[in-house]
Amino acid sequence: MEPLTTLGISLGLGLLIGLQRERTDNRLGGIRTFPIVSLFGTLCAWLGGVYGGWVIAAGLLAVFGVGAVYNALAPRLPESDHGQTTEVAALLTFALGAYLVAGDRTVSVVGAGVLVILLHLKEPMHLFVAKMGRPDMTAIMQLVVISLIVLPLLPDRAYGPYGVLNPFDIWRMVVLIVSISLAGYIAYKFVDPKAGTLLGGLLGGLISSTATTVSYARRARLASQ
């Protein structure tokens, strides 16, 4: 029953991804192709366990080759979508199908869910990027620097009298305050101003009322200048 369960999950993930791709203009694959790609990845992983990892590599190369041939022929097809999103999604679908055998099923299921959401949110994400100006991108990059670069480098240990000073915890609060402020600003810009302020307050209140108070006090001071 275990192999049948794995095949069933692989089929379901492929159908989920193919259902979303079926609603696009891309002719590479849809509701039938993506389940086949996922099952192909699962079968290659099984064969790889017997004959070696080269089977999985060959299968991935085959899927890549199909996508490359389609991209080469796409300009000659009328009303074709020349983007590479579907081709990359097909490669990831193969990998998810293979990982059902070689790794953790939960990772494959979560990965398929994230992939479908990203594919479905194409227009909102493009609209979001189009509305972002240079100051907005600068603010996001600043958040990336303080959270993904500076924070991991700080020591997570106590210093000072009674061990009350922890650089990692202190900087984590800075990241929290900046994140709440940025989330509120984005909601304020893309939604109704009152809704953005309310949303930022609600999210911040759930996480840390102190951080929310500091964030909104700073925004009020800047607005009054």
Coordinates of C-alpha atoms in Angstrom, one line a residue:
M1 CA 0.0 0.0 0.0
E2 CA 2.9 2.4 0.6
P3 CA 3.9 2.7 -3.1
L4 CA 0.2 3.3 -4.0
T5 CA -0.1 6.0 -1.4
T6 CA 3.0 7.7 -2.7
L7 CA 1.6 7.5 -6.3
G8 CA -1.7 8.9 -5.1
I9 CA 0.0 11.9 -3.4
S10 CA 2.2 12.5 -6.5
L11 CA -0.9 12.4 -8.7
G12 CA -2.7 14.8 -6.5
L13 CA 0.1 17.3 -6.4
G14 CA 0.5 17.2 -10.2
L15 CA -3.3 17.7 -10.6
L16 CA -3.2 20.7 -8.3
I17 CA -0.4 22.4 -10.2
G18 CA -1.8 21.4 -13.6
L19 CA -5.2 22.8 -12.7
Q20 CA -3.7 26.2 -12.1
R21 CA -1.6 26.0 -15.3
E22 CA -4.6 25.0 -17.3
R23 CA -6.2 28.4 -16.7
T24 CA -3.2 30.2 -18.5
D25 CA -2.4 30.6 -22.2
N26 CA 0.7 28.5 -22.0
R27 CA 0.5 25.4 -24.2
L28 CA 3.4 23.5 -22.6
G29 CA 1.3 21.8 -20.1
G30 CA -1.9 21.7 -18.0
I31 CA -4.2 19.4 -16.1
R32 CA -2.9 16.3 -17.8
T33 CA 0.8 17.1 -18.3
F34 CA 1.7 18.1 -14.8
P35 CA 0.4 14.9 -13.1
I36 CA 2.5 13.0 -15.7
V37 CA 5.6 15.1 -14.8
S38 CA 5.0 14.5 -11.1
L39 CA 4.5 10.7 -11.6
F40 CA 7.5 10.6 -13.8
G41 CA 9.6 12.2 -11.0
T42 CA 8.3 9.6 -8.5
L43 CA 9.1 6.7 -10.8
C44 CA 12.6 8.1 -11.5
A45 CA 13.2 8.3 -7.8
W46 CA 12.2 4.7 -7.3
L47 CA 14.4 3.6 -10.1
G48 CA 17.2 5.8 -8.8
G49 CA 17.1 3.9 -5.5
V50 CA 17.9 0.7 -7.5
Y51 CA 20.2 1.9 -10.3
G52 CA 21.6 5.1 -8.9
G53 CA 21.0 8.8 -8.8
W54 CA 21.8 9.2 -12.5
V55 CA 18.2 8.1 -13.3
I56 CA 16.8 11.1 -11.5
A57 CA 19.3 13.4 -13.2
A58 CA 18.4 11.9 -16.6
G59 CA 14.7 12.4 -15.9
L60 CA 15.2 16.0 -14.9
L61 CA 17.3 16.6 -18.0
A62 CA 14.5 15.1 -20.1
V63 CA 11.9 17.5 -18.6
F64 CA 14.3 20.3 -19.1
G65 CA 14.8 19.3 -22.7
V66 CA 11.1 19.2 -23.4
G67 CA 10.8 22.7 -22.0
A68 CA 13.8 23.9 -24.0
V69 CA 12.3 22.5 -27.3
Y70 CA 9.0 24.2 -26.5
N71 CA 10.7 27.5 -25.9
A72 CA 12.5 27.2 -29.2
L73 CA 9.3 26.6 -31.1
A74 CA 7.1 28.9 -29.1
P75 CA 7.7 32.0 -31.2
R76 CA 6.3 30.2 -34.2
L77 CA 3.1 29.3 -32.4
P78 CA 0.2 31.8 -32.6
E79 CA -0.9 33.3 -29.3
S80 CA 1.7 31.5 -27.3
D81 CA 3.0 32.6 -23.9
H82 CA 6.7 33.1 -24.2
G83 CA 7.3 33.2 -20.4
Q84 CA 9.4 30.5 -18.7
T85 CA 7.2 30.2 -15.6
T86 CA 5.5 27.0 -16.8
E87 CA 8.8 25.4 -17.8
V88 CA 10.3 26.1 -14.3
A89 CA 7.1 24.9 -12.7
A90 CA 7.4 21.6 -14.6
L91 CA 11.0 21.1 -13.4
L92 CA 9.9 21.8 -9.8
T93 CA 6.9 19.4 -10.2
F94 CA 9.3 16.7 -11.2
A95 CA 11.5 17.4 -8.2
L96 CA 8.5 17.4 -5.9
G97 CA 7.4 14.0 -7.3
A98 CA 10.9 12.6 -6.8
Y99 CA 11.2 14.0 -3.3
L100 CA 8.1 12.1 -2.2
V101 CA 10.3 9.0 -2.5
A102 CA 13.7 10.4 -1.6
G103 CA 12.7 12.7 1.2
D104 CA 9.9 13.9 3.4
R105 CA 6.4 13.9 2.0
T106 CA 5.4 17.0 4.1
V107 CA 8.1 19.0 2.3
S108 CA 6.7 18.0 -1.1
V109 CA 3.2 18.8 -0.1
V110 CA 4.1 22.2 1.3
G111 CA 6.3 22.9 -1.7
A112 CA 3.5 22.2 -4.1
G113 CA 1.2 24.4 -2.1
V114 CA 3.6 27.3 -2.2
L115 CA 4.2 26.8 -6.0
V116 CA 0.5 26.9 -6.7
I117 CA 0.0 30.1 -4.6
L118 CA 2.9 31.8 -6.4
L119 CA 1.5 30.8 -9.8
H120 CA -2.0 32.0 -8.9
L121 CA -0.8 35.3 -7.5
K122 CA 0.9 36.4 -10.8
E123 CA -1.2 39.5 -11.4
P124 CA -1.3 40.8 -7.8
M125 CA 2.5 40.3 -7.4
H126 CA 3.2 42.1 -10.7
L127 CA 0.9 44.9 -9.6
F128 CA 2.6 45.1 -6.3
V129 CA 6.1 45.5 -7.9
A130 CA 4.7 48.0 -10.4
K131 CA 3.5 50.3 -7.5
M132 CA 6.7 50.1 -5.6
G133 CA 8.9 53.1 -6.0
R134 CA 12.6 53.6 -5.2
P135 CA 12.0 54.7 -1.6
D136 CA 9.9 51.6 -1.1
M137 CA 12.5 49.3 -2.4
T138 CA 15.1 51.0 -0.3
A139 CA 13.0 50.3 2.8
I140 CA 12.7 46.7 1.9
M141 CA 16.4 46.3 1.3
Q142 CA 17.1 47.9 4.7
L143 CA 14.8 45.4 6.3
V144 CA 16.7 42.6 4.5
V145 CA 20.1 44.0 5.7
I146 CA 19.1 44.2 9.4
S147 CA 17.1 40.9 9.5
L148 CA 19.0 38.6 7.2
I149 CA 22.6 40.0 7.4
V150 CA 23.1 41.8 10.7
L151 CA 20.8 39.7 12.9
P152 CA 22.4 36.3 12.2
L153 CA 25.9 37.7 12.9
L154 CA 25.1 39.0 16.4
P155 CA 26.0 36.7 19.4
D156 CA 23.0 35.1 21.1
R157 CA 24.4 35.3 24.6
A158 CA 24.0 37.5 27.7
Y159 CA 26.4 40.4 28.6
G160 CA 26.6 43.0 31.3
P161 CA 25.5 43.0 34.9
Y162 CA 23.0 40.1 35.7
G163 CA 23.2 39.1 32.0
V164 CA 20.4 41.4 30.9
L165 CA 22.0 42.5 27.7
N166 CA 21.6 40.1 24.8
P167 CA 22.6 41.7 21.4
F168 CA 20.6 39.1 19.4
D169 CA 17.4 39.7 21.4
I170 CA 17.8 43.5 21.3
W171 CA 18.4 43.5 17.5
R172 CA 15.5 41.1 17.1
M173 CA 13.2 43.8 18.7
V174 CA 14.6 46.3 16.2
V175 CA 13.7 43.9 13.3
L176 CA 10.2 43.5 14.8
I177 CA 9.6 47.2 15.0
V178 CA 10.9 47.9 11.5
S179 CA 8.8 45.0 10.1
I180 CA 5.6 46.2 11.7
S181 CA 6.2 49.7 10.4
L182 CA 7.0 48.5 6.9
A183 CA 3.9 46.2 6.9
G184 CA 1.7 49.0 8.0
Y185 CA 3.1 51.3 5.4
I186 CA 2.6 48.8 2.6
A187 CA -1.0 48.1 3.7
Y188 CA -1.5 51.9 4.0
K189 CA -0.2 52.4 0.4
F190 CA -2.0 49.5 -1.4
V191 CA -5.2 49.4 0.6
D192 CA -7.4 52.1 2.1
P193 CA -5.4 54.3 4.4
K194 CA -7.6 53.6 7.4
A195 CA -7.5 49.9 6.7
G196 CA -3.7 50.0 6.4
T197 CA -3.4 51.7 9.8
L198 CA -5.9 49.3 11.4
L199 CA -4.2 46.2 9.9
G200 CA -0.8 47.3 11.0
G201 CA -2.1 48.0 14.6
L202 CA -3.9 44.6 14.8
L203 CA -0.9 42.6 13.5
G204 CA 1.5 44.5 15.7
G205 CA -0.7 44.2 18.8
L206 CA -0.9 40.4 18.3
I207 CA 2.9 40.2 18.2
S208 CA 4.1 43.0 20.6
S209 CA 2.2 46.0 21.9
T210 CA 5.4 47.7 22.9
A211 CA 6.9 47.4 19.4
T212 CA 3.7 48.6 17.8
T213 CA 3.5 51.6 20.1
V214 CA 7.1 52.6 19.3
S215 CA 6.5 52.1 15.6
Y216 CA 3.4 54.2 15.4
A217 CA 4.9 56.9 17.6
R218 CA 7.8 57.2 15.1
R219 CA 5.4 57.3 12.2
A220 CA 3.3 60.1 13.9
R221 CA 6.5 62.1 14.6
L222 CA 7.6 61.9 11.0
A223 CA 4.1 62.8 9.8
S224 CA 4.0 65.9 11.9
Q225 CA 7.3 67.3 10.6

